[in-house]
CSV table of C-alpha atoms in Angstrom, one decimal:
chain,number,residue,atom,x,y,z
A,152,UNK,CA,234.8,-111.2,-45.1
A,153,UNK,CA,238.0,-109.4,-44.6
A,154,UNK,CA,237.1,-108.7,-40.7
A,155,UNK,CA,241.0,-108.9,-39.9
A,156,UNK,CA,241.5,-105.7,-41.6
A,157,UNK,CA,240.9,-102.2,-41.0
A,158,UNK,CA,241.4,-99.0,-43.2
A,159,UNK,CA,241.8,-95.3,-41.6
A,160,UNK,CA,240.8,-93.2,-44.4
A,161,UNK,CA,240.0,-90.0,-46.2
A,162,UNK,CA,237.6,-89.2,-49.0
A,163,UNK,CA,239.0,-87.7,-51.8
A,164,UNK,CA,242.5,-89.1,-50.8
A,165,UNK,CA,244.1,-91.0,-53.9
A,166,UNK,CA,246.0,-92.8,-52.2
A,167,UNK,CA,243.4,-93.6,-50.2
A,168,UNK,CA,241.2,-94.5,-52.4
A,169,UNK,CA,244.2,-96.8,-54.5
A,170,UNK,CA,243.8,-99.4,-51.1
A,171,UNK,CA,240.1,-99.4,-51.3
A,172,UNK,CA,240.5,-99.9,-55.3
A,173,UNK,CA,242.9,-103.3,-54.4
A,174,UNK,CA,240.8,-104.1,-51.8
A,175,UNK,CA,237.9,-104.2,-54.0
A,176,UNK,CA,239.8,-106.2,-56.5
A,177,UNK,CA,241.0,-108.6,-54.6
A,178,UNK,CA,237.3,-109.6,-53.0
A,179,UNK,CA,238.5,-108.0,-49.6
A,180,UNK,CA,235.1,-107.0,-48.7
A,181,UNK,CA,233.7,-106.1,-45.2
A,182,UNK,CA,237.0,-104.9,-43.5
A,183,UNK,CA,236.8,-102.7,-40.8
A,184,UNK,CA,236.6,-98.6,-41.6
A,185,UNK,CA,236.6,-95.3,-40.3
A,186,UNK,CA,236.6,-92.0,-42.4
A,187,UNK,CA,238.5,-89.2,-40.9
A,188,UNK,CA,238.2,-85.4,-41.2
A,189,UNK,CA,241.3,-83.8,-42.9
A,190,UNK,CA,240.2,-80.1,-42.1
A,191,UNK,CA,240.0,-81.5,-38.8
A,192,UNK,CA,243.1,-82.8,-38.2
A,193,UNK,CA,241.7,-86.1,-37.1
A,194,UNK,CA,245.2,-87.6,-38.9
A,195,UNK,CA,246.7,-86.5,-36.0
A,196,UNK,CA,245.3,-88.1,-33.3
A,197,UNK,CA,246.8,-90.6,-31.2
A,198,UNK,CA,244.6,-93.6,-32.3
A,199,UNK,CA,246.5,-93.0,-35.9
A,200,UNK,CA,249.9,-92.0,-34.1
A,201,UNK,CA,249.8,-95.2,-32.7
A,202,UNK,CA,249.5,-97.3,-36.5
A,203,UNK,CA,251.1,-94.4,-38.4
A,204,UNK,CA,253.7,-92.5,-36.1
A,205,UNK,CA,254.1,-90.0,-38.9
A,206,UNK,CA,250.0,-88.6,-38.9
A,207,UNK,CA,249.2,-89.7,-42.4
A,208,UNK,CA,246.7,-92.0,-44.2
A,209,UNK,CA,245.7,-94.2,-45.3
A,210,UNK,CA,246.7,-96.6,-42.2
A,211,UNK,CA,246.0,-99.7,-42.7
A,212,UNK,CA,246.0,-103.0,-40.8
A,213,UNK,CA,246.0,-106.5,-41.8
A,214,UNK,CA,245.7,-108.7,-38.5
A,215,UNK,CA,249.0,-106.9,-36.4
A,216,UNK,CA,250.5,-106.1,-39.9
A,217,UNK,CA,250.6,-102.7,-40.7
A,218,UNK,CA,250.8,-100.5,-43.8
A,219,UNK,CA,250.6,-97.2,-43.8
A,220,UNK,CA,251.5,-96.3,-47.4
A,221,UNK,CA,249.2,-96.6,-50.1
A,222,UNK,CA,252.1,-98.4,-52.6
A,223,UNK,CA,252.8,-101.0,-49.7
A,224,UNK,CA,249.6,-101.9,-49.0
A,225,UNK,CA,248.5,-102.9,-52.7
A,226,UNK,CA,251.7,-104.6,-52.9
A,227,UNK,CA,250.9,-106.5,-49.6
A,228,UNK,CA,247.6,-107.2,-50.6
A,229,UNK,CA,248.1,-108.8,-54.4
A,230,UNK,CA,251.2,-111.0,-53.0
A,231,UNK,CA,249.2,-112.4,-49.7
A,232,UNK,CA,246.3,-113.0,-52.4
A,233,UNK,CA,247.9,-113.6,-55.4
A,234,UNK,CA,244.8,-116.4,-56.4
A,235,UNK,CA,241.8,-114.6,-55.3
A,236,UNK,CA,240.2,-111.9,-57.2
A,237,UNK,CA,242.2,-109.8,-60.3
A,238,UNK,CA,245.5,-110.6,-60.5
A,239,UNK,CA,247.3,-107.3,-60.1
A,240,UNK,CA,251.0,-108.1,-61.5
A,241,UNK,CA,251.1,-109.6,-64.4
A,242,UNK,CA,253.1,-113.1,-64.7
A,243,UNK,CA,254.4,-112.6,-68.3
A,244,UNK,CA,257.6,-110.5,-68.3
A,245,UNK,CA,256.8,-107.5,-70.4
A,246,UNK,CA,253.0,-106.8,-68.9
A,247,UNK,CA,255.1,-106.7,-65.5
A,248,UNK,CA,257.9,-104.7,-66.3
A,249,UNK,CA,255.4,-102.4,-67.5
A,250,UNK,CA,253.2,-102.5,-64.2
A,251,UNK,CA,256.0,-101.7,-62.0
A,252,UNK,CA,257.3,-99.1,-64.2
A,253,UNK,CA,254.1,-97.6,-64.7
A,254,UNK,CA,253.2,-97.7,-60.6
A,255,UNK,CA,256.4,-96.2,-59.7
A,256,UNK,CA,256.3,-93.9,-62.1
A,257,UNK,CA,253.1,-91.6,-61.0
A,258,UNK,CA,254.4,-88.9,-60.5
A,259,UNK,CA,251.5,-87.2,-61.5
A,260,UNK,CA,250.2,-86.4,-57.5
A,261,UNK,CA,253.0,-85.3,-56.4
A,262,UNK,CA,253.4,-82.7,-59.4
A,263,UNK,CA,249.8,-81.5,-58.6
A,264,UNK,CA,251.4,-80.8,-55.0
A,265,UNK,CA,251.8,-77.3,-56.0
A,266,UNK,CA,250.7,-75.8,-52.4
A,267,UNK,CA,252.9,-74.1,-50.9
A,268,UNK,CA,253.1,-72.2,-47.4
A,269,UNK,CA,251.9,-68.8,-47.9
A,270,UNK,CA,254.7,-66.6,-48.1
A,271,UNK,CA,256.9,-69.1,-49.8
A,272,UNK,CA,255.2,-68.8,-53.6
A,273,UNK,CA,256.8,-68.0,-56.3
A,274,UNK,CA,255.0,-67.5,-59.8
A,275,UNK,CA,258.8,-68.9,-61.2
A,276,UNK,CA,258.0,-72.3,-59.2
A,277,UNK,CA,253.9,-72.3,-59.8
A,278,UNK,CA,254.8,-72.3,-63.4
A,279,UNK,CA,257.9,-75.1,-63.3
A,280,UNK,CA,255.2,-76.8,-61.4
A,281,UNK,CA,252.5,-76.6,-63.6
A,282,UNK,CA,255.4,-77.2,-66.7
A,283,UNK,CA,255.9,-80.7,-64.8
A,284,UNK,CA,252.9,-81.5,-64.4
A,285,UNK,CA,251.8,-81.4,-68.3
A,286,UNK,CA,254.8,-82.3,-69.5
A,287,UNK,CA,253.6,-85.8,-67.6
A,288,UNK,CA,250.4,-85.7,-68.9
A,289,UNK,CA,251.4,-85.6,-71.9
A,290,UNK,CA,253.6,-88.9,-71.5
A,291,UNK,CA,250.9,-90.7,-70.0
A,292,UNK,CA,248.4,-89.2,-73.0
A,293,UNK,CA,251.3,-90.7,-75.0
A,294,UNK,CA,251.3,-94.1,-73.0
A,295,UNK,CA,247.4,-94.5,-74.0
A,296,UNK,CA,247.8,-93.5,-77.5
A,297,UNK,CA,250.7,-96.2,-78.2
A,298,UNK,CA,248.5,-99.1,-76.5
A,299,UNK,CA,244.7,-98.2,-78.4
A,300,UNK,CA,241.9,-97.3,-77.8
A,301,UNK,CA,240.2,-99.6,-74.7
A,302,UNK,CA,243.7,-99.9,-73.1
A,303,UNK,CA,244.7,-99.8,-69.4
A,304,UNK,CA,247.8,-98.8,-68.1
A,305,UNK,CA,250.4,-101.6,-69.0
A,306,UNK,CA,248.4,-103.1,-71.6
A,307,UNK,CA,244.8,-105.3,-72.5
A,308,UNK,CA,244.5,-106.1,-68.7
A,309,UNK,CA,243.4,-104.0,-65.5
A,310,UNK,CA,246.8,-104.0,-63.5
A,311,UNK,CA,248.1,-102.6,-60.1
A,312,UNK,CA,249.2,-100.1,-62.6
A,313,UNK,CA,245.5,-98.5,-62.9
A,314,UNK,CA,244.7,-99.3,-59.7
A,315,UNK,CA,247.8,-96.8,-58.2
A,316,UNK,CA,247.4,-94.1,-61.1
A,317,UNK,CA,243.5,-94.3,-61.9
A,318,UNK,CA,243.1,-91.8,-58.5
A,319,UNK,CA,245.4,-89.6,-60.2
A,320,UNK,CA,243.8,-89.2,-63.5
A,321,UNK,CA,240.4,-88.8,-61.9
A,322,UNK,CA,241.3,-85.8,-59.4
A,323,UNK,CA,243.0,-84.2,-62.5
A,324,UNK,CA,239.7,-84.4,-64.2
A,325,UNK,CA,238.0,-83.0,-61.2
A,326,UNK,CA,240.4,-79.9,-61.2
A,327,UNK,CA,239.1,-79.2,-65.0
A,328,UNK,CA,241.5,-80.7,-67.4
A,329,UNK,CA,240.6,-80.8,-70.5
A,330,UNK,CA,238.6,-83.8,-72.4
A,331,UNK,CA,239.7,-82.0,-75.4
A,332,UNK,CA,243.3,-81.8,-75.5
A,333,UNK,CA,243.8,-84.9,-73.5
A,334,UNK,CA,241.5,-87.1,-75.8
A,335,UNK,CA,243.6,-90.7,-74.8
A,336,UNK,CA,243.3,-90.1,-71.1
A,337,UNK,CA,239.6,-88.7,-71.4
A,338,UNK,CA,238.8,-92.0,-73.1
A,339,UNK,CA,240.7,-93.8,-70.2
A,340,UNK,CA,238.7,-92.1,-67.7
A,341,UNK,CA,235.7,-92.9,-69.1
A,342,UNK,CA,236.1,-96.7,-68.9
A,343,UNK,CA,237.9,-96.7,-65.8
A,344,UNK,CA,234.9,-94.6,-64.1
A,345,UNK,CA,232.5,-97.9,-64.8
A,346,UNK,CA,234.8,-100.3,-63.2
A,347,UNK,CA,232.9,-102.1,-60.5
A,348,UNK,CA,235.6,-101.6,-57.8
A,349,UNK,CA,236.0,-98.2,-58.6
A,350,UNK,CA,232.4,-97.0,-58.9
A,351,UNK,CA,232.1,-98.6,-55.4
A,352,UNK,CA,234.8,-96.6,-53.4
A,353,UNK,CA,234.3,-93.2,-55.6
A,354,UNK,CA,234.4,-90.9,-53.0
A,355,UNK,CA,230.9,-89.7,-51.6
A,356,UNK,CA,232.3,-85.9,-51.6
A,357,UNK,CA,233.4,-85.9,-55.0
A,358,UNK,CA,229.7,-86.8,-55.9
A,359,UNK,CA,228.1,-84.1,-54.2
A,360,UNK,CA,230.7,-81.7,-55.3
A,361,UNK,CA,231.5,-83.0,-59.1
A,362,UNK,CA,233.5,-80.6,-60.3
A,363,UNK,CA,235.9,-79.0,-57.7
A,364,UNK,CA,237.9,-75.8,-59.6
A,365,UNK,CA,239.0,-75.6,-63.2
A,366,UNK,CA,242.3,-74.7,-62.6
A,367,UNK,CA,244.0,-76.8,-64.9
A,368,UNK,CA,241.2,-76.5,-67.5
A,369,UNK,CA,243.8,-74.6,-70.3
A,370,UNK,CA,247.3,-76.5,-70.0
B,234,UNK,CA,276.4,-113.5,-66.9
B,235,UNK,CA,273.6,-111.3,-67.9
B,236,UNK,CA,274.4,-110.3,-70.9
B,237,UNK,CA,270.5,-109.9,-71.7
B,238,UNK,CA,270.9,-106.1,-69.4
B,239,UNK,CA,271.4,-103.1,-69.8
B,240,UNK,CA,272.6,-100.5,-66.6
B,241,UNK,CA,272.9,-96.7,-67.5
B,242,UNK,CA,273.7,-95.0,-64.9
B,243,UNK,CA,275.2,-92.0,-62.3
B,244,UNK,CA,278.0,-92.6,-60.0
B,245,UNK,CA,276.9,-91.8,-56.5
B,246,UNK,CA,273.2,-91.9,-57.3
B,247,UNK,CA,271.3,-93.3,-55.0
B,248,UNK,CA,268.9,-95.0,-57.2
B,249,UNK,CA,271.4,-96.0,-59.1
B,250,UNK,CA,273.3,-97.5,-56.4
B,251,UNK,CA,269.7,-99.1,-55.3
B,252,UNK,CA,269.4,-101.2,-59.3
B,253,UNK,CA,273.6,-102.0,-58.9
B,254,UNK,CA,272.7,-103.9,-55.1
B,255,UNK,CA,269.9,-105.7,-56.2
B,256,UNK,CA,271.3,-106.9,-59.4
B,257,UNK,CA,274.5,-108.3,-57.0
B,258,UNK,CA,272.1,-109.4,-54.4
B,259,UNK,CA,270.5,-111.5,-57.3
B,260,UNK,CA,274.0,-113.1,-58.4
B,261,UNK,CA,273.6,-111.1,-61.8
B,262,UNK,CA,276.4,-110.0,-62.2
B,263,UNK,CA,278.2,-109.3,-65.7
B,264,UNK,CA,275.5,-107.2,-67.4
B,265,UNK,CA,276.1,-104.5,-69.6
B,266,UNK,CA,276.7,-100.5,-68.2
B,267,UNK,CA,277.4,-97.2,-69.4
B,268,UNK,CA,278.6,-94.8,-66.7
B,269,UNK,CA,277.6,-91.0,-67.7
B,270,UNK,CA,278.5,-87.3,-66.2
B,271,UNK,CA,275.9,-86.1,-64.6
B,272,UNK,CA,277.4,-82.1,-64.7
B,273,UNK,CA,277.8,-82.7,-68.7
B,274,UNK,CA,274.1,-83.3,-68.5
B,275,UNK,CA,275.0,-86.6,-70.5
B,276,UNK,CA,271.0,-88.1,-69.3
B,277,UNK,CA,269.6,-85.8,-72.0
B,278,UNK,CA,271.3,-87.0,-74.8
B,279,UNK,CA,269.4,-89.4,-77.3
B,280,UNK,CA,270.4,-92.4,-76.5
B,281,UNK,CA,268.7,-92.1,-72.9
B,282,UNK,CA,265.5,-90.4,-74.5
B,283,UNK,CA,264.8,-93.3,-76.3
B,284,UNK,CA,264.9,-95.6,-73.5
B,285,UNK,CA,263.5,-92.6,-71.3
B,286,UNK,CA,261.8,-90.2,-72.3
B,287,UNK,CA,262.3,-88.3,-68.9
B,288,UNK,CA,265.8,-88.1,-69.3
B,289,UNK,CA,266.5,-89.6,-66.2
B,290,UNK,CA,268.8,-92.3,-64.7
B,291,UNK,CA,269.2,-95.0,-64.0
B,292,UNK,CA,267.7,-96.6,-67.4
B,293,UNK,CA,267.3,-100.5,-67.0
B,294,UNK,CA,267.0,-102.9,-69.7
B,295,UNK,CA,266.4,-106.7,-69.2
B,296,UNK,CA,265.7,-107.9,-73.2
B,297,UNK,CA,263.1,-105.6,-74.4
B,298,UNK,CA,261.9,-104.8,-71.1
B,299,UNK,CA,262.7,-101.1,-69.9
B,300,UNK,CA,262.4,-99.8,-66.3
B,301,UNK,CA,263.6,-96.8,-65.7
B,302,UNK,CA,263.0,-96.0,-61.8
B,303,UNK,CA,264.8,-97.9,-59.1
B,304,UNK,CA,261.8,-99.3,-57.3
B,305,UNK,CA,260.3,-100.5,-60.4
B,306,UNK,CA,263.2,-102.5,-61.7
B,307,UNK,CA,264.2,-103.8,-57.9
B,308,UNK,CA,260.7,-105.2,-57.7
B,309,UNK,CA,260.8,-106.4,-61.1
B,310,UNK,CA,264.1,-108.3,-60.8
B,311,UNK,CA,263.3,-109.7,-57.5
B,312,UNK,CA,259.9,-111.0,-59.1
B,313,UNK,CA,261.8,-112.4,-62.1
B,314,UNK,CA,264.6,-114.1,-60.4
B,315,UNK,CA,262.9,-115.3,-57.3
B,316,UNK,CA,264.9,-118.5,-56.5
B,317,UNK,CA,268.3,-116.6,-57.6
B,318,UNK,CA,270.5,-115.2,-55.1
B,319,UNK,CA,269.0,-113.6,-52.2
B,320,UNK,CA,265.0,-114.0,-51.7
B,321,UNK,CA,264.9,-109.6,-50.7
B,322,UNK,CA,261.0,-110.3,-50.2
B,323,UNK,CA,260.3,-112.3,-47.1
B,324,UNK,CA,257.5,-115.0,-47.9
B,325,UNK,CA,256.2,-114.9,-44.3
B,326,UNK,CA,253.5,-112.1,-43.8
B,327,UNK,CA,255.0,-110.2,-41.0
B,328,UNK,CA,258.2,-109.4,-42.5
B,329,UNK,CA,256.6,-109.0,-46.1
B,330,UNK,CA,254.4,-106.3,-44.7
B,331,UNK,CA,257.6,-104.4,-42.9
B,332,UNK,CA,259.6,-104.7,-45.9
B,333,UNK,CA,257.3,-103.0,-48.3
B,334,UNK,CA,256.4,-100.3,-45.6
B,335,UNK,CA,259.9,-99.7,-45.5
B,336,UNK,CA,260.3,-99.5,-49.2
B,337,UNK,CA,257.8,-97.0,-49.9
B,338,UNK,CA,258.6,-95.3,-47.1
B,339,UNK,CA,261.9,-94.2,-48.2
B,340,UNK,CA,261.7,-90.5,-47.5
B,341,UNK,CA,264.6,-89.6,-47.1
B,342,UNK,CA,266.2,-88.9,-50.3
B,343,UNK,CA,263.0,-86.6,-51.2
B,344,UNK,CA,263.7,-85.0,-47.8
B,345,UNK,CA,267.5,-84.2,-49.0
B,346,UNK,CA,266.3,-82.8,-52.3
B,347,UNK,CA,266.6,-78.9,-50.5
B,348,UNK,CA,268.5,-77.8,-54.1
B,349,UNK,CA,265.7,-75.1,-54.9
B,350,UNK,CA,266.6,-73.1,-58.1
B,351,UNK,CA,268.5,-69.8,-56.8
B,352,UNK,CA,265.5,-66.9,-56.1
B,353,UNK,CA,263.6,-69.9,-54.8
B,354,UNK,CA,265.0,-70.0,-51.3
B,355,UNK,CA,264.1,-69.2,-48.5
B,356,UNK,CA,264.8,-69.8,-44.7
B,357,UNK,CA,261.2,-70.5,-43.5
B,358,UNK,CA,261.5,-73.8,-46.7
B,359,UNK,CA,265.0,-74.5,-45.6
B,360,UNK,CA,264.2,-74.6,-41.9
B,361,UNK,CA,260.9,-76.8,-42.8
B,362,UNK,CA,262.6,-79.5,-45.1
B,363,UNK,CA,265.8,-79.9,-42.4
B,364,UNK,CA,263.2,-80.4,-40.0
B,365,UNK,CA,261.4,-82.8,-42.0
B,366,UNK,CA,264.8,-84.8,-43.0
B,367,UNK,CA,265.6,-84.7,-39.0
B,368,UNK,CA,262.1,-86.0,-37.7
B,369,UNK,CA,262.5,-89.0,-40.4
B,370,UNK,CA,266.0,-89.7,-39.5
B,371,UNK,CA,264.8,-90.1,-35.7
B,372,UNK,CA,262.1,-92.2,-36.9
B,373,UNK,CA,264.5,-94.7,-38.9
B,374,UNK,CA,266.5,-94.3,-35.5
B,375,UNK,CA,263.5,-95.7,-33.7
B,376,UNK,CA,263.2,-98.5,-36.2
B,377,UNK,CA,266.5,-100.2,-35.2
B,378,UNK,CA,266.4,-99.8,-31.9
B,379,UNK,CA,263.3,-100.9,-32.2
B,380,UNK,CA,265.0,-104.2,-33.9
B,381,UNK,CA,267.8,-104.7,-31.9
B,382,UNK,CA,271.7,-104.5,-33.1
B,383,UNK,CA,272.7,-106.5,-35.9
B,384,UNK,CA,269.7,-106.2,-37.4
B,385,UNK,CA,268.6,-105.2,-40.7
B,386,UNK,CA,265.8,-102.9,-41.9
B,387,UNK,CA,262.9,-105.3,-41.9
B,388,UNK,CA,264.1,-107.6,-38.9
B,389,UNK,CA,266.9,-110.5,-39.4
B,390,UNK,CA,267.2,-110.9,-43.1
B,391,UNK,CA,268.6,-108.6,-45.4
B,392,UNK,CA,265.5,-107.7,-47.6
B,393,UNK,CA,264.5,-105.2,-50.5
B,394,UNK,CA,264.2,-102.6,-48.2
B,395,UNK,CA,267.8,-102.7,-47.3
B,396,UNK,CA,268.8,-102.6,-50.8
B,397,UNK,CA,266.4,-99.3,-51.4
B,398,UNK,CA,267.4,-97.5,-48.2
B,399,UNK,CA,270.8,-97.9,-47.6
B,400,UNK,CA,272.0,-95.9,-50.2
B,401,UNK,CA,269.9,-92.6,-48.5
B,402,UNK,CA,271.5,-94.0,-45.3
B,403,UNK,CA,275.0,-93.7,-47.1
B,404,UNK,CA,273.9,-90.3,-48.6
B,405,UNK,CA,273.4,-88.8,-45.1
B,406,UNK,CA,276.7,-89.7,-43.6
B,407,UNK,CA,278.6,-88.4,-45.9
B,408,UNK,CA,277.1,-85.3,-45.5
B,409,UNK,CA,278.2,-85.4,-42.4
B,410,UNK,CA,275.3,-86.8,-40.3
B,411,UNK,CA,276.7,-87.5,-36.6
B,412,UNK,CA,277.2,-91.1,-35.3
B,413,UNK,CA,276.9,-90.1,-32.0
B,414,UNK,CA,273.4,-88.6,-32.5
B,415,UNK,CA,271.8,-91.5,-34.5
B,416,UNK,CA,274.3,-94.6,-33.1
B,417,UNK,CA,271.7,-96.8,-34.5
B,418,UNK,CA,271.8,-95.7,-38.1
B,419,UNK,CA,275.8,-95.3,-37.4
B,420,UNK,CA,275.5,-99.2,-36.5
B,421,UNK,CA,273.8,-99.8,-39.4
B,422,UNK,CA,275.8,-98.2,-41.9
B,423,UNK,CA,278.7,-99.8,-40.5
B,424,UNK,CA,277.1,-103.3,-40.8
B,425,UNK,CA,275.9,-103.3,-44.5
B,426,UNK,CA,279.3,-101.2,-46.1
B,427,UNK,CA,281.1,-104.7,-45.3
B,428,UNK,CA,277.7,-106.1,-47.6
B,429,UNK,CA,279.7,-107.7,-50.5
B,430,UNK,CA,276.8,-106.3,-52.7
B,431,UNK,CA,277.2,-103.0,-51.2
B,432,UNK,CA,281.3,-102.9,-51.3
B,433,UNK,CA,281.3,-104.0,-55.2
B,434,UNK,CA,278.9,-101.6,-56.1
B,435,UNK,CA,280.3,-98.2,-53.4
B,436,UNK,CA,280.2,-95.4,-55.9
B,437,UNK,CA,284.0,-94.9,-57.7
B,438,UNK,CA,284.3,-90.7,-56.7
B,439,UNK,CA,283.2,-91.7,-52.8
B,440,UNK,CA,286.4,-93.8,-52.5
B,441,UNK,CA,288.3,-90.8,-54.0
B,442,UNK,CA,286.3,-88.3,-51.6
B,443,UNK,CA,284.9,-90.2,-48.6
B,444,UNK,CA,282.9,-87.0,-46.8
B,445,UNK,CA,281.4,-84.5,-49.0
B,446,UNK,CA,280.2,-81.6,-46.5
B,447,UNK,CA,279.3,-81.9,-43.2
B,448,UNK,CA,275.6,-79.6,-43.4
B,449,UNK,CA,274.2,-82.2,-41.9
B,450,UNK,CA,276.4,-82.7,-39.1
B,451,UNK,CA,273.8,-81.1,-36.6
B,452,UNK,CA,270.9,-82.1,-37.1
């Protein structure tokens, strides 16, 4: 029981939900949680100021080690673990070159960042925005096509890889991309969706709400 | 001599620069590289599409393996060549955790990316992303004073997180950022530009033009 460790989450967060993914994968069960409001602004209060002097989450804690980025706590969490659970990064060369390219290379949320302050929109920069944004999809439809059907992300095995981007591909789905013209990723989806470790942390929200807006149902 | 990579990259690029301190830091020296123009849009031309389809530098190849983003091929290196040069991810927990909180907390370039296409800008986004790049500088500030003097980003080693950060630390002062508002950083700076990784790789058209602007100088 991982009772040294505590996560300060949202639901519906990715990168939120990539720590619970790792933690799940790594048999890290039983740590210590508490699920914040975001409408709220429960980030900002001083009990998170205090782990995370910037507002955000996840914060996480490991013992008096602290991690308040989603991408340096998975990281944390498969080297202090390395032999218990999936092994995240791959030992053989190429599967790992393709992990870390693949992790650090979803840029997939923050293209879907496309909120701007009122007042400061611009249909020019909504459209390079929404350019970007399938223009990555496409890669990453690409990535899946190249590897086969029944593929994760850097190759036959589940790697930190799925674990960072799988939260990605899932919210995309919930904002109403299309199963049709992104057949590869659809397919990915599907399998990744019955993973244990994922069906587990799925956020509750997203359940009661399945579908949240179709706004990316035609690119 | 590793004659087995393959370094294209941008002069004065801090991701770039990132790839160039690690592969010193990891006694690699000796490896192929192709310098190209970043104003002749030289990253679009073929020979980087096939190694990146995004058309972006650096591009990284060790053998067959690509990585094309700076995190992904520091990790990657560091991983591969473990007992080679200098060990840039501390074994022991405590300075593991702070080193890849540091990492992938490395803000600050994204922060100095305010180059919005012309028709795009406004104060109210200008004012908001200075601010941003000011409270982040203050928090690094905090960090090392935090540390103590002579000390390096994750405590008394020289880790992976100097390697990713410095060159955004470098960025900032030569656009102007004032030593006697962050004397910590200053400190800093000072301390790992004498780094003989650092001083073999300082970007050729820095020598030739040390400060840039100054637009940062109040802040």
């Amino acid at each position: 029981m991982a009772t040294d460790m505590t996560l300060i989450w949202f639901s519906g967060s990715p990168p939120c939900w990539r720590v619970m993914i790792a933690l799940e994968e790594k048999n890290l069960q039983g740590y210590n949680q508490k699920l914040l409001d975001f409408l709220k602004g429960e980030h900002k209060s001083q009990e998170v100021l205090d782990i995370n002097p910037r507002g955000q989450l996840p914060a996480f804690k490991h013992g008096n080690n602290i991690l308040n980025e989603s991408y340096a706590a998975c990281l944390y969490l498969e080297e202090q673990f390395k032999s218990q659970g999936t092994r995240l990064i791959p030992m053989a060369a190429p599967e790992q070159a393709l992990t870390y390219q693949r992790i650090t290379f979803c840029l997939l949320s923050k293209n879907m960042h496309i909120h701007f302050p009122e007042g400061e929109r611009h249909d020019s920069s909504l459209k390079r925005h929404r350019e970007a944004l399938t223009a990555e999809l496409k890669l990453w439809e690409g990535y899946l096509e190249k590897l086969g059907a029944g593929s994760y992300l850097a190759g036959k095995n589940f790697t930190l890889a799925d674990v960072v981007v799988f939260p990605c591909i899932a919210y995309v789905f919930r904002f109403g991309l299309s199963e049709k013209n992104y057949p590869r990723l659809a397919g990915y989806y599907g399998l990744l969706k019955e993973r244990p470790s994922v069906k587990t942390s799925w956020p509750k929200n997203w359940l009661e709400t399945p579908q949240a807006e179709d706004k990316l149902k035609d690119i």
